[in-house]
Coordinates of C-alpha atoms in Angstrom, one line a residue:
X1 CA 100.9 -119.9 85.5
X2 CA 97.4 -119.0 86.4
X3 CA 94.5 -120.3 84.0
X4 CA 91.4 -121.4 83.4
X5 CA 88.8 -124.4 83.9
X6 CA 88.5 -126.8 86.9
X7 CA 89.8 -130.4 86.3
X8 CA 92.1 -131.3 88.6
X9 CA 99.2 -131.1 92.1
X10 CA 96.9 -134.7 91.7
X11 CA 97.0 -134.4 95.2
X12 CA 93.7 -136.5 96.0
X13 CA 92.4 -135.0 98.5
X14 CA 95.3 -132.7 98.1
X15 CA 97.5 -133.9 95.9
X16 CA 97.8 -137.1 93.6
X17 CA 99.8 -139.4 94.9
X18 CA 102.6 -141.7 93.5
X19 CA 102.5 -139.7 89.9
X20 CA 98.8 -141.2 89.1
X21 CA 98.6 -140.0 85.9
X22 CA 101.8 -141.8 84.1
X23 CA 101.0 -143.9 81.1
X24 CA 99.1 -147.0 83.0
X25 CA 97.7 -149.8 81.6
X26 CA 94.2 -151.7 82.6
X27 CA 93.1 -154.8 83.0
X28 CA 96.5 -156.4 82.3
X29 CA 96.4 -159.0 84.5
X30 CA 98.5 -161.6 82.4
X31 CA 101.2 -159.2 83.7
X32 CA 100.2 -160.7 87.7
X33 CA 99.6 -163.5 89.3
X34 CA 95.8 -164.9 90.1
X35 CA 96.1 -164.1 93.9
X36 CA 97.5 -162.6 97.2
X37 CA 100.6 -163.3 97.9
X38 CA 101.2 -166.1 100.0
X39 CA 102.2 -167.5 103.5
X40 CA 104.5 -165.6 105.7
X41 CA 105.3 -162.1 106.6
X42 CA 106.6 -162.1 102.3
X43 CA 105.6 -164.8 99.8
X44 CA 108.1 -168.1 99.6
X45 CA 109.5 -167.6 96.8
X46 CA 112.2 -170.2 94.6
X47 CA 115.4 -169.9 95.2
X48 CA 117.8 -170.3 98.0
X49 CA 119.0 -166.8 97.9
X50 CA 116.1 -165.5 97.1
X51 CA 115.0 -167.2 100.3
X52 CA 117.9 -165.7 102.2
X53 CA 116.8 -162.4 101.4
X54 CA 113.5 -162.7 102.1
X55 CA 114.6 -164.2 105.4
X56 CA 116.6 -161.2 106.3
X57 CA 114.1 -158.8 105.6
X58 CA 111.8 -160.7 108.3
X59 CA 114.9 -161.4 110.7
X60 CA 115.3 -157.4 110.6
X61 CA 111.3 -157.1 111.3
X62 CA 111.4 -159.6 114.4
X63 CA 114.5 -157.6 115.7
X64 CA 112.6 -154.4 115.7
X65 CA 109.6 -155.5 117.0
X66 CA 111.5 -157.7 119.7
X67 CA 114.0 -154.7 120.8
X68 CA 113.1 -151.2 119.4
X69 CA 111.9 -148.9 122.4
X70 CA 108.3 -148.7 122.3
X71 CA 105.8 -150.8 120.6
X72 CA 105.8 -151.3 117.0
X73 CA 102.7 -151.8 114.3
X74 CA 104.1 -154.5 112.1
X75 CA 101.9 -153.3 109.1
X76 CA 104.1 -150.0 108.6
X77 CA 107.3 -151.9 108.7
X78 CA 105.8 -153.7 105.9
X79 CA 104.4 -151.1 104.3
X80 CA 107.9 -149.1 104.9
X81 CA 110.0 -152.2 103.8
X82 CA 108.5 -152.2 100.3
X83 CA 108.3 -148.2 100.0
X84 CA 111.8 -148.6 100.4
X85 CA 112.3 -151.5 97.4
X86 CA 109.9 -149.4 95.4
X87 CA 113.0 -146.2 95.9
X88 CA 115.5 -148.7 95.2
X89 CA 114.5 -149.1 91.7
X90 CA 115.4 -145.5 91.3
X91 CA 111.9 -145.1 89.0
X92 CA 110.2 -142.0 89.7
X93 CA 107.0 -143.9 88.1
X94 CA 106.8 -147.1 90.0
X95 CA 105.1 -146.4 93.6
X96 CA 103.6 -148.5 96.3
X97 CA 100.3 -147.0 97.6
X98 CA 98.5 -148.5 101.2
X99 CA 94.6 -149.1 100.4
X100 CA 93.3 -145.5 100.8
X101 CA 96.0 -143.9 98.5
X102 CA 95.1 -146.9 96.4
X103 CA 91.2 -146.0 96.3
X104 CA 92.2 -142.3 95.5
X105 CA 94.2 -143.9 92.6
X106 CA 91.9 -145.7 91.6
X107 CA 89.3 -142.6 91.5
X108 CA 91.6 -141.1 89.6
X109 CA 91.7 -143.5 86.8
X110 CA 87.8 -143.2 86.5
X111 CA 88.3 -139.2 86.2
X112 CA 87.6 -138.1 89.7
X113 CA 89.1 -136.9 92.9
X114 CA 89.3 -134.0 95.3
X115 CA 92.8 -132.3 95.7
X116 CA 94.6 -129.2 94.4
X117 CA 95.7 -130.9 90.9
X118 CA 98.8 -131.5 89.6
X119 CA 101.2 -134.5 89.0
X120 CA 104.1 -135.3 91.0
X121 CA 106.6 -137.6 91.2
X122 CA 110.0 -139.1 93.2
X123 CA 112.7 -137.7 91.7
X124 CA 116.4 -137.5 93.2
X125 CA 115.0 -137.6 96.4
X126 CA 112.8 -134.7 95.8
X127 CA 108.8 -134.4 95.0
X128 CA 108.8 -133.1 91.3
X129 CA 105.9 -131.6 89.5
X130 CA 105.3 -133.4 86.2
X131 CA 102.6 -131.4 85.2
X132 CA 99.9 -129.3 86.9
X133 CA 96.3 -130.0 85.8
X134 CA 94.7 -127.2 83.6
X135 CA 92.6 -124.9 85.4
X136 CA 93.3 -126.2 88.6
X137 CA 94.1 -124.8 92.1
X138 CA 97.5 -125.8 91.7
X139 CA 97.7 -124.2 88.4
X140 CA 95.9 -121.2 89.0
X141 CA 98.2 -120.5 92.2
X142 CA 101.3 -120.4 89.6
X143 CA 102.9 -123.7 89.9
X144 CA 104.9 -125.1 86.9
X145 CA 106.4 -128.5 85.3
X146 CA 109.8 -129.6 87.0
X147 CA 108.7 -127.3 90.0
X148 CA 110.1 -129.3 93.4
X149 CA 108.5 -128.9 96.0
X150 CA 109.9 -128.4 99.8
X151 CA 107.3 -128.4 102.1
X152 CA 104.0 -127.7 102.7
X153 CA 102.7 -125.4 105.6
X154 CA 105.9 -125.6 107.2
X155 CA 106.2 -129.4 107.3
X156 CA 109.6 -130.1 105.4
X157 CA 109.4 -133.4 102.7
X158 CA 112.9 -134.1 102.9
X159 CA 113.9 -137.5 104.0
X160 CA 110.0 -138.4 103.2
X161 CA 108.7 -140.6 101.1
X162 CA 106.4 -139.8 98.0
X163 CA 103.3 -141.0 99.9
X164 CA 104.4 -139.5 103.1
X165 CA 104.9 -136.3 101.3
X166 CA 101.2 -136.4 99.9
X167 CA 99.7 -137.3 103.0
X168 CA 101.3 -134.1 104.7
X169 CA 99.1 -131.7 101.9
X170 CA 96.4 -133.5 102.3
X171 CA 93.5 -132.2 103.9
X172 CA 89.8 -130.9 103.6
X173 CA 88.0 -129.0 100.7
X174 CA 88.3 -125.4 101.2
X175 CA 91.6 -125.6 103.8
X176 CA 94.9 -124.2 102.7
X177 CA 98.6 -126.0 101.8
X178 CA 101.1 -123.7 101.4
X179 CA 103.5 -125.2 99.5
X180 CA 106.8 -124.0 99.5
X181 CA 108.8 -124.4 95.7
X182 CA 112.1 -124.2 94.1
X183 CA 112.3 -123.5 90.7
X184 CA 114.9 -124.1 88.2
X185 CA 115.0 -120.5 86.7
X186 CA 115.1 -118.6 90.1
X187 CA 116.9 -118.4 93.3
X188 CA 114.7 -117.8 95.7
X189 CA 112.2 -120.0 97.2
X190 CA 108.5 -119.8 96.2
X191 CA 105.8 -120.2 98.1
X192 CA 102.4 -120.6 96.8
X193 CA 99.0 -120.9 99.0
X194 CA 96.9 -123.4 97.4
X195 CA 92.9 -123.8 98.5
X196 CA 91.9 -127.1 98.2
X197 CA 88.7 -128.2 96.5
X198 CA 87.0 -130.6 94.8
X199 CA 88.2 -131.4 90.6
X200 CA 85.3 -131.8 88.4
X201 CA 85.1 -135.2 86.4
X202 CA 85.2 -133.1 82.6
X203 CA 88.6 -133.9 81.0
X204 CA 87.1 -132.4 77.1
X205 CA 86.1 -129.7 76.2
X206 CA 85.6 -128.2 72.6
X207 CA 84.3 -125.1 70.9
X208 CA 84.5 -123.7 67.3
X209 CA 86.7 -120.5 66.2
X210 CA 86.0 -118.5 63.6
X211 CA 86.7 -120.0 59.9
X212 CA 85.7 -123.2 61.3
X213 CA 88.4 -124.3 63.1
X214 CA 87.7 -126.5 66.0
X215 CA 89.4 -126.7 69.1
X216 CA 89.7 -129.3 71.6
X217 CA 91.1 -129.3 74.8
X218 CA 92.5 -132.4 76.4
X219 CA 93.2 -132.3 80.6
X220 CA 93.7 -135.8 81.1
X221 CA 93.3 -139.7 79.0
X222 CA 90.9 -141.5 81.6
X223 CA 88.5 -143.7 81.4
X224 CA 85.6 -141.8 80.5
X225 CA 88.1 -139.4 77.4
X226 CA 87.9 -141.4 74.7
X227 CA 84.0 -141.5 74.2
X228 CA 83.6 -137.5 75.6
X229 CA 86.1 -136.6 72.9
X230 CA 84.5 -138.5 70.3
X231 CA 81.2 -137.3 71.1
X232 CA 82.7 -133.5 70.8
X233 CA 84.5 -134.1 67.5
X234 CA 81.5 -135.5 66.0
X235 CA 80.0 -132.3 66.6
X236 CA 82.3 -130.2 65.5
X237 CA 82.2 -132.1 62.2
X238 CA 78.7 -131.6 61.8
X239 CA 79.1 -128.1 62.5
X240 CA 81.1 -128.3 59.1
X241 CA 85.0 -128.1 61.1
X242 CA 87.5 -127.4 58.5
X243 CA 90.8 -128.1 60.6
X244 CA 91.3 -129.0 63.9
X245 CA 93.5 -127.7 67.2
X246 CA 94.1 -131.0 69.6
X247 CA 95.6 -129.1 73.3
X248 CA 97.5 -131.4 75.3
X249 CA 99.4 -128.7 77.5
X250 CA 99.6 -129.6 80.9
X251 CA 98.0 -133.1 80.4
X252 CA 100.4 -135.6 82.5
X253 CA 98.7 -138.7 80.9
X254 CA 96.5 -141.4 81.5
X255 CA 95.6 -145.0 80.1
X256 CA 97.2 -146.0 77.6
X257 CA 94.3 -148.1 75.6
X258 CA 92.2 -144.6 75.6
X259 CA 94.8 -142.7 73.9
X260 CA 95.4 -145.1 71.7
X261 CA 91.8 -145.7 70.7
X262 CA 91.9 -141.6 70.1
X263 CA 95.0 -141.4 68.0
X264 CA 93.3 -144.5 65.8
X265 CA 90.4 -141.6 64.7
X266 CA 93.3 -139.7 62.8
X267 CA 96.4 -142.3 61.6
X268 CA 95.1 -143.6 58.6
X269 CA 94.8 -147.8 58.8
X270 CA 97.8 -149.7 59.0
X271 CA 100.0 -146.9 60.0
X272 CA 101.8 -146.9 63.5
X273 CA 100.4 -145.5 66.8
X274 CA 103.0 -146.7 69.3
X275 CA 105.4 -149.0 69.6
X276 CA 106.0 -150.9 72.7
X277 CA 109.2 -153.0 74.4
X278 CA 109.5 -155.2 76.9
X279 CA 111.9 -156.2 79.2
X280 CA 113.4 -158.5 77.0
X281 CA 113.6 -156.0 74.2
X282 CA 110.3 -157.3 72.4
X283 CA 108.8 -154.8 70.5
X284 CA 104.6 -154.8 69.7
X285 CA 103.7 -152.3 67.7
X286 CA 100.0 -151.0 67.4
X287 CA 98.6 -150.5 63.9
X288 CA 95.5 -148.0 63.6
X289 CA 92.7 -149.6 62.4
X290 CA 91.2 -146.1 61.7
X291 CA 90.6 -144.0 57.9
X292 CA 92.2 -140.9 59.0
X293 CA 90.9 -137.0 58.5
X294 CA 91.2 -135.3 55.2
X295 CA 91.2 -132.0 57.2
X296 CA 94.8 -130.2 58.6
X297 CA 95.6 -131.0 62.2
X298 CA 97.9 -129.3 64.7
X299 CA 98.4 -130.2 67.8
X300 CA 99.4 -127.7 70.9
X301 CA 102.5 -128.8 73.5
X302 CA 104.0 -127.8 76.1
X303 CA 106.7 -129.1 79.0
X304 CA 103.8 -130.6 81.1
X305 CA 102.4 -132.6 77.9
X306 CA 103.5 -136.0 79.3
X307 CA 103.4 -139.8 78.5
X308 CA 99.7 -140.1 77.0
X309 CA 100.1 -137.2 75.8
X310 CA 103.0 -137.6 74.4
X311 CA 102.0 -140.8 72.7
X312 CA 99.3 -138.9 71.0
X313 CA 101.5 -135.9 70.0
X314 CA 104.0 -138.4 68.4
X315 CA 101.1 -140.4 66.4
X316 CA 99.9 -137.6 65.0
X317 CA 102.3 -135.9 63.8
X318 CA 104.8 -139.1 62.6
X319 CA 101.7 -141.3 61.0
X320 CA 99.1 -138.1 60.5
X321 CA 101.1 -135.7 59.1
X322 CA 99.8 -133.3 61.7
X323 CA 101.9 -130.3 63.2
X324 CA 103.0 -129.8 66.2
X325 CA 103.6 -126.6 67.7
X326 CA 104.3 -124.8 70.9
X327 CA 107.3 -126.1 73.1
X328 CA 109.0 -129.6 73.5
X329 CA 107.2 -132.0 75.7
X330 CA 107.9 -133.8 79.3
X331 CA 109.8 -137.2 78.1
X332 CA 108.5 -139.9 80.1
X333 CA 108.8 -142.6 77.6
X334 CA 107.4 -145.1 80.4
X335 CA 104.9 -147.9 80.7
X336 CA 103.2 -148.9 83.8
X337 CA 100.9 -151.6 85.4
X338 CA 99.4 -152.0 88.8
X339 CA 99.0 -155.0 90.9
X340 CA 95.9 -154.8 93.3
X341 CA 94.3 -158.3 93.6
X342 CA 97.8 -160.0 93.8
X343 CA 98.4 -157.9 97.0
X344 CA 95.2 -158.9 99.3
X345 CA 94.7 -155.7 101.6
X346 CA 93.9 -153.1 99.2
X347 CA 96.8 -152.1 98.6
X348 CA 98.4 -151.3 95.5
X349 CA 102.0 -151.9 93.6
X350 CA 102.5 -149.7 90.7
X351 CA 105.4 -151.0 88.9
X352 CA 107.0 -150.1 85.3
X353 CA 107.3 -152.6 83.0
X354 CA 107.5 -151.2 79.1
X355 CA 108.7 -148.1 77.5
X356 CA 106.7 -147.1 74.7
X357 CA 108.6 -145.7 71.5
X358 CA 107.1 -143.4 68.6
X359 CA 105.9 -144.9 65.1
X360 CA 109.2 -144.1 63.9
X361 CA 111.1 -146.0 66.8
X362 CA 112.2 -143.4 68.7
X363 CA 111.9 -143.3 72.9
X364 CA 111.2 -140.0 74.3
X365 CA 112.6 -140.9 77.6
X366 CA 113.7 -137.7 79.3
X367 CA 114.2 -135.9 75.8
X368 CA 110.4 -134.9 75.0
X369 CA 108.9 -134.4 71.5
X370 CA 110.1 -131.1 69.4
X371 CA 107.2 -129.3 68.2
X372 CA 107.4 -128.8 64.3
X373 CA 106.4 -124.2 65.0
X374 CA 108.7 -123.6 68.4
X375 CA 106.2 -121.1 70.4
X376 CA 106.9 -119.6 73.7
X377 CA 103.7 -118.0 75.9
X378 CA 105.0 -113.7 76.7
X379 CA 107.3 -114.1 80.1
X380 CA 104.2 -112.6 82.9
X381 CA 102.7 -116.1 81.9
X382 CA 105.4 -117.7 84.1
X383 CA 105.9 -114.8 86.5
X384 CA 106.7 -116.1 90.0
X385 CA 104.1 -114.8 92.9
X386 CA 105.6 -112.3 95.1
X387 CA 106.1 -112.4 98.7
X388 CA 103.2 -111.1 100.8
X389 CA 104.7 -111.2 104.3
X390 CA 107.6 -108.4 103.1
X391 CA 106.5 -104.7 101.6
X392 CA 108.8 -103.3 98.9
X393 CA 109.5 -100.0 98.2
X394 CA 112.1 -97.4 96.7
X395 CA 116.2 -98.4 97.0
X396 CA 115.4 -102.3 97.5
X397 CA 116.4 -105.1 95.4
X398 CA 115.2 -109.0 94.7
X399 CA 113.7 -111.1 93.1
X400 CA 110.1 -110.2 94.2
X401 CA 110.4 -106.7 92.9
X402 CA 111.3 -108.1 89.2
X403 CA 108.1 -110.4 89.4
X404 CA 106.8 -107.1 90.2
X405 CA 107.8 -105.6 86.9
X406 CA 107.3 -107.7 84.8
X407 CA 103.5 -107.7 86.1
X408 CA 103.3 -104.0 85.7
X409 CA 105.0 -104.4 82.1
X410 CA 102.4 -106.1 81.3
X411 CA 99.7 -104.8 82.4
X412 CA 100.7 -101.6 80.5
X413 CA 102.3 -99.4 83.4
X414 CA 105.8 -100.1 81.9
X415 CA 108.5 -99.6 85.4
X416 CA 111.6 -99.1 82.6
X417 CA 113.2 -101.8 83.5
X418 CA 112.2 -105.6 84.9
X419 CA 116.3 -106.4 86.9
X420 CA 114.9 -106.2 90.6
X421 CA 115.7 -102.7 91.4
X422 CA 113.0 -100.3 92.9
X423 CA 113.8 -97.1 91.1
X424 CA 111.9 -94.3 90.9
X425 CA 110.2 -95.2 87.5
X426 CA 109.2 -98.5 89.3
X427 CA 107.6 -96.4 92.0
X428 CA 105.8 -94.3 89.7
X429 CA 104.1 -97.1 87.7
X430 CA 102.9 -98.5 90.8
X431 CA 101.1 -95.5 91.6
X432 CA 99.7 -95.2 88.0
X433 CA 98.2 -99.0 89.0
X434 CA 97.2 -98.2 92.5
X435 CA 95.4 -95.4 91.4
X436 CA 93.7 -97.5 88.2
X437 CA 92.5 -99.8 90.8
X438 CA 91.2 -97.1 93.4
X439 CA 93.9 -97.8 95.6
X440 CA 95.9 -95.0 97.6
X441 CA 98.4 -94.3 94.9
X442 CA 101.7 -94.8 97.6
X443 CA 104.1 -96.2 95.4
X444 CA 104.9 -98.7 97.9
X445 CA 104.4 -102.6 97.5
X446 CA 102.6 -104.2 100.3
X447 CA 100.3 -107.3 100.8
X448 CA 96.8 -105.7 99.2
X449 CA 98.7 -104.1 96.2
X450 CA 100.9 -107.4 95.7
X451 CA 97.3 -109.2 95.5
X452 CA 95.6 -106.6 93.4
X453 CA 98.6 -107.1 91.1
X454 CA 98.3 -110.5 90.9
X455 CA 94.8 -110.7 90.2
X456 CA 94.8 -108.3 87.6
X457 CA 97.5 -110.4 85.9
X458 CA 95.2 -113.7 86.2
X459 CA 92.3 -111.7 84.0
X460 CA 95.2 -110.8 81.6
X461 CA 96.4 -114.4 81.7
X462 CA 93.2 -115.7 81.0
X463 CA 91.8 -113.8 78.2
X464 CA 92.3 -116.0 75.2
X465 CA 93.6 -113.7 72.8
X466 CA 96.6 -113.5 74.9
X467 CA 97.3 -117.2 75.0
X468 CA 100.0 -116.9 72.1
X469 CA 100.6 -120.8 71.4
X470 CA 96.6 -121.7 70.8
X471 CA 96.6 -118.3 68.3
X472 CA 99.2 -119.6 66.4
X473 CA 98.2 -123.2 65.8
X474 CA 94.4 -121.4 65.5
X475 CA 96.3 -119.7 62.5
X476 CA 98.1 -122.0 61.5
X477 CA 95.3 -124.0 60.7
X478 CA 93.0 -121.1 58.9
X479 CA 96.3 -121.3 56.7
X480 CA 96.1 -124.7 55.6
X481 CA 92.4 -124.6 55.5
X482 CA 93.4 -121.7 53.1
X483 CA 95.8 -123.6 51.3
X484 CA 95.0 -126.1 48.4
X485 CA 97.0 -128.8 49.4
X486 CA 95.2 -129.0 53.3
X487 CA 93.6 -131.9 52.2
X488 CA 96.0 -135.0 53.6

């Protein structure tokens, strides 16, 4: 729910578009042509039905433009004619972006944008959270993995495309999007009001816990990682690390020659990485050219670990013998490539065109990775916000008021029960917060309790020693350290 740290829903500029962060790969060019496409409202391409086709797409662009009501901007009925091909490959990871989606892509890649931080892609129809970023606005406001999300300030995103969808949260630094959510485990819908801002360029970040166990934290694999998180390792060597934590929760992904040129600094030479297959079902398979660590490893997931991170998580712990622990991972199994140049405006095609397998062969694709130690974070971690346009008091029932339980559960002014009902031992426990607060001790739940509530919660949330799935891989790895068979 609500954490720590600002890195980047990737909502550039509010919210990144087209699921940026999915496993992409750079400067693959023998996957494209050498130039814009050609003549013609589409390129001429060979054969005669392809030709037809073609032909009938620009027949039904000359009809609209000779007979629709009002006056038409060809460029959107282009633009709208391939979004639609794009949703016709049923892909939630290949995406057509116009030229300024494709800039903010392209920021992205290089490890910067503004927005309120979280993946998201086109699933079903709906706009799916794959993963929010960790410690960004999105996350701090409470939204989750699988989220979908309905609208934002009252502008619905059914019927909407994913780019039209992103362009409706879009907005200024420091402006609100409140963005309305259903969630799998609850009935109701959520809302959440997001501040947008900008999201710092820092994807690593490492420190040392006690018995020399070092810990580093992974937010995304762009382009600048591979050399932060090499430079941050080093040091923890040097500061004599005995074991290492590696935290990809909430990492949706990134480019797939960086993660892969991270993995290679713990799979020993000549064991596998990833495996990769084409669409006729050729395999390449990537070999580490690295010596491996003689120190323990784990490795810390959870359901918004996706793709890269994923690729990672599965190298380590098939061809480095490191642990995983915490809970199973996203499963997007998925390789894409974008096509810039070949289009000739700016504009940008996004297109799938591998899946990537494990070292052992086996594609991840909607399943995820089982961590070796399954660890769950204590339930007010996922708590869902309550409603502050409704106050709450004795005799009432809903959802809200059990969010409102389990936040006083733990927080240590235990209601006797968490089902939805406002009895009186729910009223008194709210008074015992108000008045711990220096609040009028009422026992009734309106808008400046709800956010006093909530905010004590985040301090709770935050404080590390309550983050349960880093403590156990932290001890986890003081045991192996411990141990005299650590060494690998």
């Amino acid at each position: 729910m609500f954490k720590k740290r600002t890195v980047a829903l990737i909502v550039l500029l509010a919210m990144l578009l087209s699921s940026v962060l999915t496993l992409t790969l750079t400067d693959q060019l023998s996957f494209a042509g050498s130039g814009p496409l050609r003549s013609g409202v589409f390129a001429d391409i060979g054969s005669g039905s392809s030709k037809s086709d073609i032909q009938k797409i620009e027949k039904a662009i000359q009809l609209i433009k000779k007979n629709y009501l009002e006056d038409v901007d060809q460029s959107k009925l282009v633009d709208g004619a391939i979004d639609g091909m794009m949703n016709a490959l049923g892909d939630p990871f290949s995406s057509y972006m116009g030229p300024d989606t494709a800039q903010q892509f392209s920021e992205q890649i290089e490890g910067s944008f503004t927005g309120i931080g979280a993946e998201v892609s086109m699933e079903n129809g709906s706009v799916v959270v794959v993963s929010p970023i960790k410690g960004s606005p999105a996350e701090k406001a409470g939204i989750q993995p699988k989220d979908i999300l309905l609208s934002v300030n009252g502008i619905s995103f059914e019927g909407l495309s994913l780019n039209e969808a992103v362009s409706k949260i879009r907005g200024p630094k420091g402006t609100e999007a409140k963005v309305k959510v259903k969630r799998a485990d609850t009935s109701a819908e959520l809302e959440y009001t997001i501040v947008r801002d900008d999201i710092a360029l820092e994807t690593v970040y490492a420190r040392m816990e006690e018995g020399n166990v070092g810990v580093i934290e992974i937010t995304e694999f762009s382009l600048n990682t591979a050399e932060r998180f090499k430079k941050e390792l080093a040091d923890l060597e040097a500061k004599g690390m005995k074991g290492l934590v590696i935290d990809v929760r909430n990492n949706p992904g990134g480019v797939l020659s960086i993660v892969i040129d991270m993995a290679q600094q713990f799979v020993p030479k000549g064991k596998g990485i990833v495996q990769v297959e084409d669409r006729n079902k050729q395999r390449s398979q990537t070999l580490s050219k690295g010596s491996g660590k003689g120190y323990p490893i784990v490795v810390v997931t959870n359901k918004g670990s996706a793709s890269a991170s994923e690729i990672l998580a599965g190298a380590l712990q098939e061809s480095a013998g490191a642990k995983l622990i915490g809970e199973a991972t996203y499963g997007k199994g998925t390789v894409q490539t974008s096509f810039s140049e070949e289009m000739g405006d700016g504009s940008l095609l996004k297109v799938t065109i591998a899946k990537w397998l494990t070292p052992n062969g086996e594609w991840i694709h909607k399943k995820g990775i089982q961590p070796d130690i399954k660890v769950s974070q204590p339930s007010y971690f996922t708590v869902a916000p309550i409603n502050k346009e409704t106050t709450f008091k004795y005799d009432m029932l809903g959802d809200d008021i059990k969010s409102a339980q389990v936040m006083l559960s733990s927080l240590g002014f235990a209601p006797g029960r968490e089902d939805g009902y406002f009895d009186k031992g729910t009223e008194n426990a709210l008074k015992k917060f108000q008045t711990s607060v220096n609040m009028k001790a009422t026992g009734v739940l309106e808008v400046e309790t709800i956010k006093a509530l909530e905010s004590s919660l985040i301090e709770k949330i935050r404080d590390v020693k309550n983050d349960k799935q880093m403590n156990t891989a932290i001890e986890e790895i003081r045991k192996e350290i411990a141990s005299p068979v650590s060494n690998k």
